[in-house]
Tab-separated table of C-alpha atoms in Angstrom:
chain	number	residue	atom	x	y	z
A	1	MET	CA	15.291	-60.836	9.947
A	2	GLY	CA	14.878	-57.711	12.142
A	3	ALA	CA	18.490	-56.642	11.531
A	4	LEU	CA	18.008	-57.094	7.801
A	5	GLN	CA	14.877	-54.937	7.879
A	6	THR	CA	16.619	-52.157	9.832
A	7	ARG	CA	19.481	-52.129	7.353
A	8	HIS	CA	17.037	-51.988	4.452
A	9	GLU	CA	15.191	-49.006	5.942
A	10	GLY	CA	18.449	-47.093	6.401
A	11	ILE	CA	19.346	-47.653	2.779
A	12	ASP	CA	15.889	-46.492	1.655
A	13	TYR	CA	15.989	-43.243	3.645
A	14	SER	CA	19.478	-42.393	2.386
A	15	LYS	CA	18.385	-42.973	-1.193
A	16	LEU	CA	15.256	-40.911	-0.599
A	17	LYS	CA	17.294	-37.972	0.687
A	18	ASN	CA	19.544	-38.058	-2.378
A	19	VAL	CA	16.599	-38.183	-4.782
A	20	VAL	CA	14.803	-35.280	-3.057
A	21	GLU	CA	17.958	-33.154	-3.245
A	22	LEU	CA	18.183	-33.891	-6.961
A	23	GLY	CA	14.643	-32.537	-7.319
A	24	SER	CA	13.374	-35.118	-9.820
A	25	THR	CA	9.779	-35.582	-8.632
A	26	VAL	CA	8.678	-37.896	-11.435
A	27	PHE	CA	11.732	-40.104	-10.951
A	28	LEU	CA	11.129	-40.183	-7.207
A	29	VAL	CA	7.470	-41.200	-7.604
A	30	ARG	CA	8.328	-43.967	-10.057
A	31	ALA	CA	11.065	-45.250	-7.764
A	32	LEU	CA	8.718	-45.241	-4.769
A	33	ASP	CA	6.025	-46.993	-6.771
A	34	ARG	CA	8.439	-49.715	-7.886
A	35	PHE	CA	9.658	-50.068	-4.320
A	36	TYR	CA	6.119	-50.362	-2.944
A	37	ARG	CA	5.094	-52.926	-5.566
A	38	ARG	CA	7.938	-55.170	-4.430
A	39	VAL	CA	7.218	-54.646	-0.746
A	40	VAL	CA	3.495	-55.549	-0.872
A	41	PRO	CA	4.034	-59.280	-1.632
A	42	LEU	CA	6.736	-59.432	1.037
A	43	ASP	CA	4.366	-57.828	3.556
A	44	LYS	CA	1.754	-60.485	2.843
A	45	LEU	CA	4.361	-63.179	3.260
A	46	ILE	CA	5.830	-61.850	6.539
A	47	THR	CA	3.000	-60.057	8.359
A	48	THR	CA	4.746	-59.749	11.736
A	49	LEU	CA	7.332	-57.235	10.467
A	50	GLU	CA	4.724	-54.711	9.105
A	51	ILE	CA	6.967	-53.940	6.163
A	52	GLY	CA	4.047	-52.555	4.123
A	53	LYS	CA	3.016	-50.097	6.854
A	54	LYS	CA	6.555	-48.847	7.389
A	55	SER	CA	7.133	-48.560	3.638
A	56	LEU	CA	3.979	-46.474	3.320
A	57	GLN	CA	5.266	-44.206	6.097
A	58	LEU	CA	8.450	-43.798	4.068
A	59	ILE	CA	6.386	-42.766	1.033
A	60	CYS	CA	4.310	-40.317	3.113
A	61	HIS	CA	7.536	-38.781	4.378
A	62	ALA	CA	8.758	-38.408	0.797
A	63	GLY	CA	5.520	-36.704	-0.254
A	64	LYS	CA	5.650	-34.300	2.684
A	65	THR	CA	9.287	-33.496	1.943
A	66	MET	CA	8.547	-32.694	-1.688
A	67	CYS	CA	5.550	-30.514	-0.732
A	68	ASN	CA	7.715	-28.549	1.681
A	69	ARG	CA	10.376	-28.163	-0.992
A	70	TYR	CA	7.885	-26.785	-3.525
A	71	TYR	CA	6.377	-24.458	-0.929
A	72	HIS	CA	9.796	-22.834	-0.511
A	73	ILE	CA	10.105	-22.604	-4.300
A	74	LEU	CA	6.765	-20.765	-4.467
A	75	LYS	CA	7.796	-18.488	-1.627
A	76	GLN	CA	11.090	-17.569	-3.271
A	77	SER	CA	9.359	-16.983	-6.590
A	78	PHE	CA	6.936	-14.573	-4.908
A	79	LEU	CA	9.751	-12.695	-3.144
A	80	ASP	CA	11.615	-12.366	-6.444
A	81	GLY	CA	8.443	-11.050	-8.078
A	82	VAL	CA	7.940	-8.442	-5.351
A	83	LEU	CA	11.579	-7.359	-5.627
A	84	ASN	CA	11.209	-6.969	-9.378
A	85	LEU	CA	7.990	-4.993	-8.842
A	86	ARG	CA	9.717	-2.619	-6.431
A	87	GLN	CA	12.536	-2.074	-8.909
A	88	GLN	CA	10.034	-1.261	-11.658
A	89	ILE	CA	8.267	1.253	-9.405
A	90	VAL	CA	11.558	2.930	-8.454
A	91	GLN	CA	12.649	3.145	-12.093
A	92	GLN	CA	9.320	4.639	-13.084
A	93	GLN	CA	9.413	7.236	-10.329
A	94	GLN	CA	13.045	8.092	-11.004
A	95	SER	CA	12.083	8.889	-14.574
A	96	HIS	CA	9.921	11.689	-13.121
A	97	SER	CA	12.555	13.047	-10.722
A	98	PRO	CA	14.464	15.339	-13.162
A	99	SER	CA	11.320	17.393	-13.682
A	100	THR	CA	10.814	17.996	-9.990
A	101	SER	CA	14.355	18.295	-8.662
A	102	LYS	CA	14.407	22.034	-9.204
A	103	ALA	CA	11.241	22.591	-7.208
A	104	ALA	CA	12.377	20.135	-4.566
A	105	ALA	CA	15.538	22.123	-3.951
A	106	GLY	CA	13.502	25.343	-3.732
A	107	LEU	CA	15.501	26.970	-6.531
A	108	GLY	CA	12.779	27.442	-9.100
A	109	GLY	CA	9.545	29.328	-9.224
A	110	GLY	CA	7.217	26.968	-11.050
A	111	GLN	CA	6.324	23.521	-12.251
A	112	SER	CA	8.213	22.280	-15.256
A	113	LYS	CA	6.214	21.215	-18.296
A	114	THR	CA	7.673	17.724	-18.131
A	115	GLY	CA	6.542	17.242	-14.539
A	116	ILE	CA	3.021	18.414	-15.358
A	117	MET	CA	2.823	16.106	-18.397
A	118	ALA	CA	3.996	13.146	-16.336
A	119	ALA	CA	1.568	13.893	-13.522
A	120	GLN	CA	-1.393	14.340	-15.872
A	121	THR	CA	-0.817	11.138	-17.847
A	122	GLY	CA	0.789	8.805	-15.303
A	123	ARG	CA	3.508	7.938	-17.845
A	124	SER	CA	7.234	8.532	-17.727
A	125	VAL	CA	8.846	11.438	-19.523
A	126	ASP	CA	12.223	11.217	-21.185
A	127	ALA	CA	14.912	13.901	-21.235
A	128	SER	CA	13.468	15.552	-24.331
A	129	GLY	CA	10.118	16.018	-22.629
A	130	SER	CA	8.228	13.511	-24.778
A	131	LEU	CA	5.924	10.951	-23.195
A	132	SER	CA	7.099	7.352	-23.281
A	133	ASN	CA	4.878	4.320	-22.877
A	134	SER	CA	5.466	2.484	-19.627
A	135	LEU	CA	3.699	-0.132	-17.580
A	136	THR	CA	1.073	1.086	-15.163
A	137	LEU	CA	0.887	-0.184	-11.589
A	138	SER	CA	-2.139	-2.281	-12.499
A	139	ASP	CA	-0.120	-3.912	-15.296
A	140	MET	CA	2.740	-4.664	-12.913
A	141	LEU	CA	0.359	-6.111	-10.333
A	142	ALA	CA	-1.451	-8.214	-12.927
A	143	SER	CA	1.881	-9.603	-14.100
A	144	LEU	CA	2.847	-10.518	-10.528
A	145	GLU	CA	-0.509	-12.180	-9.832
A	146	GLN	CA	-0.402	-14.125	-13.099
A	147	ASN	CA	3.119	-15.318	-12.356
A	148	ILE	CA	2.024	-16.525	-8.899
A	149	VAL	CA	-0.921	-18.477	-10.295
A	150	GLU	CA	1.141	-20.048	-13.076
A	151	LYS	CA	3.826	-21.120	-10.627
A	152	LEU	CA	1.212	-22.618	-8.323
A	153	LYS	CA	-0.404	-24.519	-11.196
A	154	ALA	CA	2.981	-25.907	-12.225
A	155	VAL	CA	3.720	-27.016	-8.654
A	156	LEU	CA	0.336	-28.715	-8.264
A	157	THR	CA	0.737	-30.463	-11.597
A	158	THR	CA	4.133	-31.767	-10.524
A	159	LEU	CA	2.865	-32.933	-7.138
A	160	HIS	CA	-0.113	-34.613	-8.784
A	161	SER	CA	2.266	-37.309	-9.991
A	162	PHE	CA	2.011	-38.696	-6.436
A	163	ALA	CA	-1.736	-39.142	-6.981
A	164	ALA	CA	-1.656	-40.494	-10.560
A	165	PRO	CA	-4.064	-43.429	-11.232
A	166	ASP	CA	-1.260	-45.809	-12.227
A	167	ILE	CA	0.620	-45.311	-8.947
A	168	THR	CA	0.050	-48.210	-6.560
A	169	PHE	CA	0.262	-46.365	-3.252
A	170	ALA	CA	-1.924	-43.481	-4.515
A	171	CYS	CA	-5.082	-45.541	-3.946
A	172	ARG	CA	-4.230	-46.254	-0.320
A	173	PRO	CA	-6.315	-43.945	1.970
A	174	GLU	CA	-3.469	-43.847	4.501
A	175	PHE	CA	-1.458	-41.952	1.915
A	176	SER	CA	-3.981	-40.173	-0.326
A	177	ASP	CA	-5.960	-38.405	2.429
A	178	GLU	CA	-2.896	-37.181	4.278
A	179	PHE	CA	-1.051	-36.154	1.129
A	180	SER	CA	-3.927	-34.399	-0.662
A	181	LYS	CA	-5.419	-32.568	2.299
A	182	GLN	CA	-2.581	-31.859	4.701
A	183	ASP	CA	0.539	-31.889	2.531
A	184	VAL	CA	-0.738	-30.275	-0.669
A	185	ARG	CA	-3.793	-28.187	0.219
A	186	GLU	CA	-2.784	-27.063	3.696
A	187	GLY	CA	0.995	-27.438	3.467
A	188	VAL	CA	1.439	-25.784	0.080
A	189	VAL	CA	-1.580	-23.742	-1.066
A	190	VAL	CA	-2.975	-22.453	2.237
A	191	LYS	CA	0.459	-21.968	3.742
A	192	PHE	CA	1.606	-20.021	0.684
A	193	ILE	CA	-1.467	-17.760	0.733
A	194	LYS	CA	-0.876	-16.988	4.399
A	195	PHE	CA	2.769	-16.224	3.653
A	196	VAL	CA	1.801	-13.740	0.917
A	197	LEU	CA	-0.571	-11.913	3.264
A	198	GLN	CA	1.912	-11.961	6.131
A	199	HIS	CA	4.739	-10.673	3.946
A	200	ALA	CA	2.566	-7.834	2.661
A	201	GLN	CA	1.692	-6.801	6.211
A	202	GLU	CA	5.331	-7.006	7.319
A	203	MET	CA	6.314	-4.714	4.449
A	204	SER	CA	3.737	-2.222	5.689
A	205	GLU	CA	5.010	-2.374	9.267
A	206	LYS	CA	8.668	-2.074	8.267
A	207	MET	CA	7.939	0.953	6.078
A	208	GLU	CA	7.140	3.026	9.181
A	209	GLN	CA	10.443	2.096	10.806
A	210	LYS	CA	12.516	3.126	7.791
A	211	SER	CA	13.308	6.540	6.397
A	212	VAL	CA	10.315	8.519	5.157
A	213	SER	CA	12.247	9.250	1.958
A	214	GLN	CA	11.402	5.763	0.695
A	215	SER	CA	8.439	5.670	-1.654
A	216	PRO	CA	5.361	4.049	-0.084
A	217	THR	CA	3.810	3.278	-3.491
A	218	ILE	CA	4.566	-0.425	-3.031
A	219	LEU	CA	2.127	-0.427	-0.102
A	220	ALA	CA	-0.720	0.613	-2.392
A	221	VAL	CA	0.154	-2.257	-4.721
A	222	MET	CA	0.344	-4.761	-1.853
A	223	SER	CA	-3.002	-3.579	-0.525
A	224	ARG	CA	-4.581	-4.111	-3.931
A	225	LEU	CA	-2.939	-7.552	-4.112
A	226	CYS	CA	-4.559	-8.554	-0.805
A	227	MET	CA	-7.853	-7.106	-1.997
A	228	ASP	CA	-7.670	-9.209	-5.169
A	229	TYR	CA	-6.898	-12.267	-3.062
A	230	ASP	CA	-10.010	-11.595	-1.002
A	231	GLN	CA	-12.251	-11.141	-4.031
A	232	MET	CA	-10.968	-13.817	-6.377
A	233	SER	CA	-7.488	-15.350	-6.069
A	234	ILE	CA	-7.966	-17.358	-2.859
A	235	SER	CA	-11.071	-19.190	-4.029
A	236	TYR	CA	-9.468	-19.843	-7.417
A	237	MET	CA	-6.240	-21.263	-5.947
A	238	LEU	CA	-8.049	-23.552	-3.522
A	239	SER	CA	-10.482	-24.731	-6.197
A	240	ILE	CA	-7.553	-25.825	-8.373
A	241	ALA	CA	-6.138	-27.938	-5.541
A	242	ASP	CA	-9.539	-29.359	-4.601
A	243	GLU	CA	-10.371	-30.392	-8.171
A	244	GLN	CA	-6.956	-31.710	-9.090
A	245	PHE	CA	-6.593	-33.835	-5.957
A	246	ARG	CA	-10.300	-34.720	-5.683
A	247	ILE	CA	-10.772	-33.265	-2.195
A	248	LYS	CA	-14.436	-33.492	-1.207
A	249	ASP	CA	-14.515	-33.525	2.597
A	250	LYS	CA	-13.295	-30.064	3.714
A	251	SER	CA	-14.835	-30.012	7.176
A	252	LYS	CA	-11.492	-29.961	8.999
A	253	LEU	CA	-9.633	-27.873	6.432
A	254	THR	CA	-9.067	-24.120	6.163
A	255	SER	CA	-12.093	-22.577	4.475
A	256	VAL	CA	-12.134	-19.961	1.724
A	257	SER	CA	-14.066	-17.566	3.972
A	258	THR	CA	-11.385	-17.750	6.670
A	259	LEU	CA	-8.592	-16.849	4.260
A	260	SER	CA	-10.713	-14.192	2.541
A	261	SER	CA	-11.438	-12.548	5.877
A	262	LEU	CA	-7.708	-12.544	6.641
A	263	ALA	CA	-6.935	-11.024	3.233
A	264	GLN	CA	-9.566	-8.319	3.668
A	265	SER	CA	-8.317	-7.283	7.115
A	266	THR	CA	-4.726	-7.271	5.832
A	267	ALA	CA	-5.679	-5.121	2.842
A	268	LYS	CA	-7.479	-2.698	5.170
A	269	LYS	CA	-4.445	-2.363	7.437
A	270	ILE	CA	-2.069	-1.814	4.525
A	271	VAL	CA	-4.184	0.778	2.695
A	272	THR	CA	-4.661	2.701	5.957
A	273	HIS	CA	-0.925	2.582	6.581
A	274	PHE	CA	-0.271	3.668	2.996
A	275	VAL	CA	-2.399	6.778	3.493
A	276	LYS	CA	-0.554	7.569	6.714
A	277	VAL	CA	2.944	7.025	5.308
A	278	GLN	CA	2.230	8.794	2.001
A	279	GLY	CA	0.677	11.718	3.845
A	280	MET	CA	3.707	11.970	6.138
A	281	HIS	CA	5.994	11.657	3.108
A	282	ILE	CA	4.509	14.796	1.523
A	283	SER	CA	3.967	16.541	4.860
A	284	LEU	CA	7.699	16.471	5.526
A	285	MET	CA	8.210	19.042	2.755
A	286	ILE	CA	5.491	21.247	4.212
A	287	ARG	CA	6.896	21.006	7.723
A	288	LYS	CA	10.437	21.875	6.651
A	289	SER	CA	9.253	24.772	4.496
A	290	VAL	CA	7.333	26.327	7.388
A	291	GLU	CA	9.846	25.675	10.149
A	292	THR	CA	12.932	26.891	8.251
A	293	ARG	CA	11.438	30.132	6.898
A	294	ASP	CA	11.688	33.531	8.600
A	295	TRP	CA	8.018	34.550	8.456
A	296	ILE	CA	8.603	37.849	10.272
A	297	ASN	CA	11.254	39.377	7.975
A	298	THR	CA	10.166	37.844	4.675
A	299	ILE	CA	9.699	40.013	1.595
A	300	GLU	CA	6.396	40.958	0.008
A	301	PRO	CA	4.956	37.891	-1.790
A	302	ARG	CA	5.159	37.984	-5.573
A	303	ALA	CA	4.642	34.279	-6.325
A	304	VAL	CA	3.493	31.030	-4.829
A	305	ARG	CA	6.306	29.294	-2.992
A	306	ALA	CA	7.961	26.511	-4.980
A	307	VAL	CA	7.352	23.965	-2.232
A	308	MET	CA	3.585	24.408	-2.583
A	309	LYS	CA	3.838	23.708	-6.285
A	310	ARG	CA	5.856	20.617	-5.465
A	311	VAL	CA	3.190	19.484	-2.994
A	312	VAL	CA	0.473	19.820	-5.649
A	313	GLU	CA	2.638	18.023	-8.178
A	314	ASP	CA	3.372	15.131	-5.805
A	315	ILE	CA	-0.272	14.760	-4.788
A	316	THR	CA	-1.264	14.769	-8.455
A	317	SER	CA	1.297	12.046	-9.145
A	318	VAL	CA	0.046	9.946	-6.214
A	319	ASP	CA	-3.521	10.394	-7.467
A	320	LYS	CA	-2.535	8.974	-10.838
A	321	TYR	CA	-0.856	5.952	-9.236
A	322	VAL	CA	-3.814	5.291	-6.941
A	323	GLY	CA	-6.186	5.659	-9.881
A	324	GLN	CA	-4.362	2.848	-11.655
A	325	LEU	CA	-5.163	0.463	-8.802
A	326	TYR	CA	-8.529	1.484	-7.345
A	327	GLU	CA	-11.965	2.488	-8.551
A	328	GLU	CA	-12.965	6.154	-8.458
A	329	GLY	CA	-15.328	6.258	-5.467
A	330	LYS	CA	-18.031	8.804	-4.654
A	331	ARG	CA	-17.758	12.547	-4.187
A	332	LYS	CA	-20.266	14.919	-2.664
A	333	GLU	CA	-21.967	17.234	-5.101
A	334	ARG	CA	-20.191	20.528	-5.328
A	335	SER	CA	-21.897	23.784	-4.533
A	336	SER	CA	-23.075	25.981	-7.377
A	337	ASP	CA	-20.165	28.406	-7.007
A	338	SER	CA	-17.441	25.776	-6.555
A	339	GLY	CA	-16.482	25.932	-10.215
A	340	ARG	CA	-15.445	29.555	-9.877
A	341	ARG	CA	-12.184	30.529	-8.261
A	342	SER	CA	-12.884	32.221	-4.952
A	343	TYR	CA	-9.937	33.956	-3.332
A	344	SER	CA	-12.019	36.179	-1.074
A	345	ARG	CA	-12.065	33.539	1.665
A	346	PHE	CA	-8.283	33.991	1.957
A	347	GLY	CA	-8.430	37.755	1.714
A	348	GLN	CA	-9.856	40.399	4.036
A	349	ASN	CA	-13.079	38.457	4.565
A	350	THR	CA	-11.236	35.742	6.432
A	351	PHE	CA	-10.173	38.039	9.244
A	352	SER	CA	-10.015	41.701	10.174
A	353	PRO	CA	-7.644	43.751	12.309
A	354	SER	CA	-10.156	43.756	15.138
A	355	SER	CA	-10.313	39.981	15.109
A	356	THR	CA	-6.608	39.589	15.557
A	357	GLY	CA	-6.034	41.521	18.706
A	358	GLY	CA	-6.710	45.259	18.333
A	359	SER	CA	-4.905	47.921	16.299
A	360	ARG	CA	-2.261	47.055	13.750
A	361	SER	CA	0.384	49.034	15.573
A	362	ARG	CA	0.146	46.780	18.634
A	363	PRO	CA	1.566	43.253	18.312
A	364	TYR	CA	-0.907	40.413	18.677
A	365	GLY	CA	-0.562	38.594	21.956
A	366	ALA	CA	0.669	41.510	24.052
A	367	ALA	CA	1.067	41.009	27.782
A	368	SER	CA	-1.924	43.144	28.731
A	369	THR	CA	-5.256	41.352	28.503
A	370	THR	CA	-7.931	43.854	27.444
A	371	ALA	CA	-11.659	43.429	27.104
A	372	GLY	CA	-11.271	43.647	23.329
A	373	ASN	CA	-8.829	40.744	23.292
A	374	PHE	CA	-11.154	38.731	25.528
A	375	ASN	CA	-14.115	39.389	23.234
A	376	THR	CA	-12.016	38.452	20.222
A	377	SER	CA	-11.048	35.120	21.750
A	378	LEU	CA	-14.670	34.469	22.667
A	379	ILE	CA	-15.851	35.210	19.140
A	380	THR	CA	-13.130	32.982	17.696
A	381	ASN	CA	-14.121	30.087	19.932
A	382	ILE	CA	-17.788	30.531	19.042
A	383	GLN	CA	-16.909	30.471	15.346
A	384	LYS	CA	-15.046	27.186	15.860
A	385	LEU	CA	-18.138	25.633	17.409
A	386	PHE	CA	-20.135	26.263	14.247
A	387	SER	CA	-17.345	25.531	11.780
A	388	GLU	CA	-17.122	22.221	9.925
A	389	LYS	CA	-15.286	19.565	11.944
A	390	VAL	CA	-12.707	17.622	9.958
A	391	ASP	CA	-11.752	14.168	11.200
A	392	VAL	CA	-8.240	13.653	9.878
A	393	PHE	CA	-7.926	9.953	10.698
A	394	MET	CA	-11.207	8.563	9.380
A	395	ALA	CA	-11.493	4.992	8.116
A	396	VAL	CA	-10.083	4.574	4.606
A	397	GLU	CA	-12.173	2.803	1.998
A	398	PHE	CA	-10.914	0.873	-1.018
A	399	ASN	CA	-11.370	3.630	-3.591
A	400	ARG	CA	-9.384	6.463	-5.094
A	401	VAL	CA	-11.358	9.334	-3.552
A	402	SER	CA	-11.186	7.981	0.005
A	403	ILE	CA	-7.451	7.310	-0.204
A	404	MET	CA	-6.624	10.730	-1.649
A	405	THR	CA	-8.902	12.460	0.854
A	406	GLY	CA	-6.949	10.867	3.703
A	407	ILE	CA	-3.603	11.923	2.224
A	408	VAL	CA	-4.712	15.515	1.590
A	409	LYS	CA	-6.149	15.846	5.108
A	410	ILE	CA	-2.855	14.745	6.677
A	411	CYS	CA	-0.917	17.256	4.566
A	412	LEU	CA	-3.206	20.187	5.355
A	413	LYS	CA	-3.397	19.277	9.035
A	414	THR	CA	0.408	19.311	9.122
A	415	LEU	CA	0.390	22.786	7.580
A	416	LEU	CA	-2.085	23.974	10.223
A	417	GLU	CA	-0.093	22.564	13.140
A	418	CYS	CA	3.152	24.049	11.818
A	419	VAL	CA	1.522	27.475	11.394
A	420	ARG	CA	0.384	27.410	15.021
A	421	MET	CA	4.023	27.106	16.102
A	422	ARG	CA	5.303	30.150	14.152
A	423	THR	CA	5.070	33.941	14.432
A	424	PHE	CA	4.307	35.970	11.313
A	425	GLY	CA	5.003	39.424	10.023
A	426	LYS	CA	2.832	41.372	7.600
A	427	PHE	CA	4.301	39.843	4.449
A	428	GLY	CA	4.612	36.421	6.059
A	429	LEU	CA	0.846	36.431	6.632
A	430	GLN	CA	0.221	37.534	3.058
A	431	GLN	CA	2.507	34.793	1.731
A	432	MET	CA	0.472	32.254	3.699
A	433	GLN	CA	-2.692	33.689	2.130
A	434	VAL	CA	-1.250	33.200	-1.341
A	435	ASP	CA	-0.047	29.652	-0.620
A	436	CYS	CA	-3.365	28.566	0.875
A	437	ALA	CA	-5.331	30.063	-1.997
A	438	TYR	CA	-3.116	28.176	-4.428
A	439	LEU	CA	-3.648	24.895	-2.567
A	440	GLN	CA	-7.392	25.489	-2.453
A	441	ASN	CA	-7.425	26.019	-6.198
A	442	PHE	CA	-5.828	22.612	-6.914
A	443	LEU	CA	-6.510	20.230	-4.024
A	444	ASP	CA	-10.303	20.271	-3.792
A	445	ARG	CA	-10.524	18.073	-6.891
A	446	PHE	CA	-8.878	15.172	-5.040
A	447	VAL	CA	-11.122	14.956	-1.974
A	448	SER	CA	-14.610	13.608	-1.360
A	449	ASP	CA	-15.882	16.980	-0.122
A	450	GLU	CA	-14.362	20.359	-0.979
A	451	VAL	CA	-15.395	21.621	2.479
A	452	ILE	CA	-12.533	19.557	3.945
A	453	VAL	CA	-9.894	21.520	2.053
A	454	THR	CA	-11.645	24.846	2.596
A	455	CYS	CA	-11.982	24.428	6.362
A	456	LEU	CA	-8.389	23.343	6.972
A	457	LEU	CA	-6.916	26.083	4.775
A	458	GLU	CA	-9.140	28.804	6.196
A	459	GLU	CA	-8.116	27.712	9.682
A	460	SER	CA	-4.458	27.902	8.646
A	461	VAL	CA	-4.889	31.476	7.404
A	462	THR	CA	-6.862	32.469	10.496
A	463	SER	CA	-4.219	30.953	12.767
A	464	SER	CA	-1.544	32.871	10.859
A	465	ALA	CA	-3.469	36.082	11.399
A	466	HIS	CA	-3.820	35.402	15.116
A	467	ARG	CA	-0.066	34.908	15.362
A	468	CYS	CA	0.813	37.901	13.178
A	469	LEU	CA	2.575	40.974	14.606
A	470	ASP	CA	1.105	43.282	11.956
A	471	PRO	CA	-1.970	41.589	10.454
A	472	VAL	CA	-2.563	43.426	7.189
A	473	PRO	CA	-4.412	41.129	4.783
A	474	MET	CA	-3.820	41.025	1.048
A	475	GLU	CA	-6.610	41.960	-1.324
A	476	PRO	CA	-8.313	38.942	-2.985
A	477	SER	CA	-7.781	40.473	-6.423
A	478	VAL	CA	-4.020	40.646	-5.779
A	479	ILE	CA	-3.971	37.015	-4.613
A	480	GLU	CA	-5.782	35.972	-7.766
A	481	LEU	CA	-3.346	37.919	-9.944
A	482	ILE	CA	-0.288	36.334	-8.267
A	483	ILE	CA	-1.664	32.785	-8.682
A	484	GLU	CA	-2.704	33.307	-12.300
A	485	ARG	CA	0.649	34.872	-13.122
A	486	GLY	CA	2.499	31.975	-11.454
């Protein structure tokens, strides 16, 4: 009798493996139900062999195997959705590249009309310059989230055939509790949610290791995905499983608050990393433009440098993308004169010949240390004590203004640090005045407080003057004329 039972179990497991590989869940459940119906009378007849208990273990193994199989299906579906999302983002951004390639190469003197139209509307522009309707990032994200939920619903509906009322073994607590709570809720739903959050964080970490030329826009989308999971998706997914499988006792199960807390912390990490990577992405242009230019022998400035126009264009484009995903946020009230263009702060009022190391004929930073130079350094340090302190790496909040403020601060801080490593001639200093005035004119609209932009740019101009061999400032009226003409 024992040998016969062992042989029967081997046959059952081999059949089970074949059915699972075929993927017919309904057929498998019906076959298991028919098998269990025939085993129950035999178990009552021969109690010493525990055929019913071992048969139920076989059914539990089948349920666990199917849950694991559908978990991998959900995981692959999510990965395919993310890949498709990345391709859509790349295609959308490539549609903007022809308008900016000229500025990127440093061959042109201004923004193209197509690039400005694309940046202002957030839509792609075709070769003729006309705007074409395209999906926004919020549309792409909504499509991905909807696809995830629909796939999960379909999986739960399929697995519910194990718990159907007409299935004999479904009413046995040895099977129903283990299957509903551990196999379905924890093994499929909770495990899948954790995988989504983990994959999003891994994408963020890998982005830093790869080339900065890759677009970090996908990080903003993944951060918003985690944020949506925290606010709504997690509770909705778990409620579907709890209702469909009639799970009432959740004391030993993963709670909604635990997963929501994980999603919130993941979203915070990703959005902070997005600001850092996006800021470095744009800062690379600034760094190269400062480090590769001969600031001593440059010609008299007649226009804003093309790279600065590209920086403004890229930041404007990022602002549009971020605005499609996040709410606006709060800005500090602007001062009464902030609406008027003020170029005087980058003109002679920013510094004077006496503040940069003596007479114009003597290079700044000469070997001899005079009392005038000492007093100048003292005055400069005192001015820094009373100037507005800008914390570049402040905590990023989940809104458009906070994210853009972080990106702009990284870009302007990069400009400042690069300036401190260069030596300037007369026209090099004046070119820096023009560039900073241009950035001031466009970037203050993106940040939470215009003082941030003003302080960093004024410090860049002042640092340029301190490192200038012949510090002759440009008149504010001339700076204004150059910017308006450009």
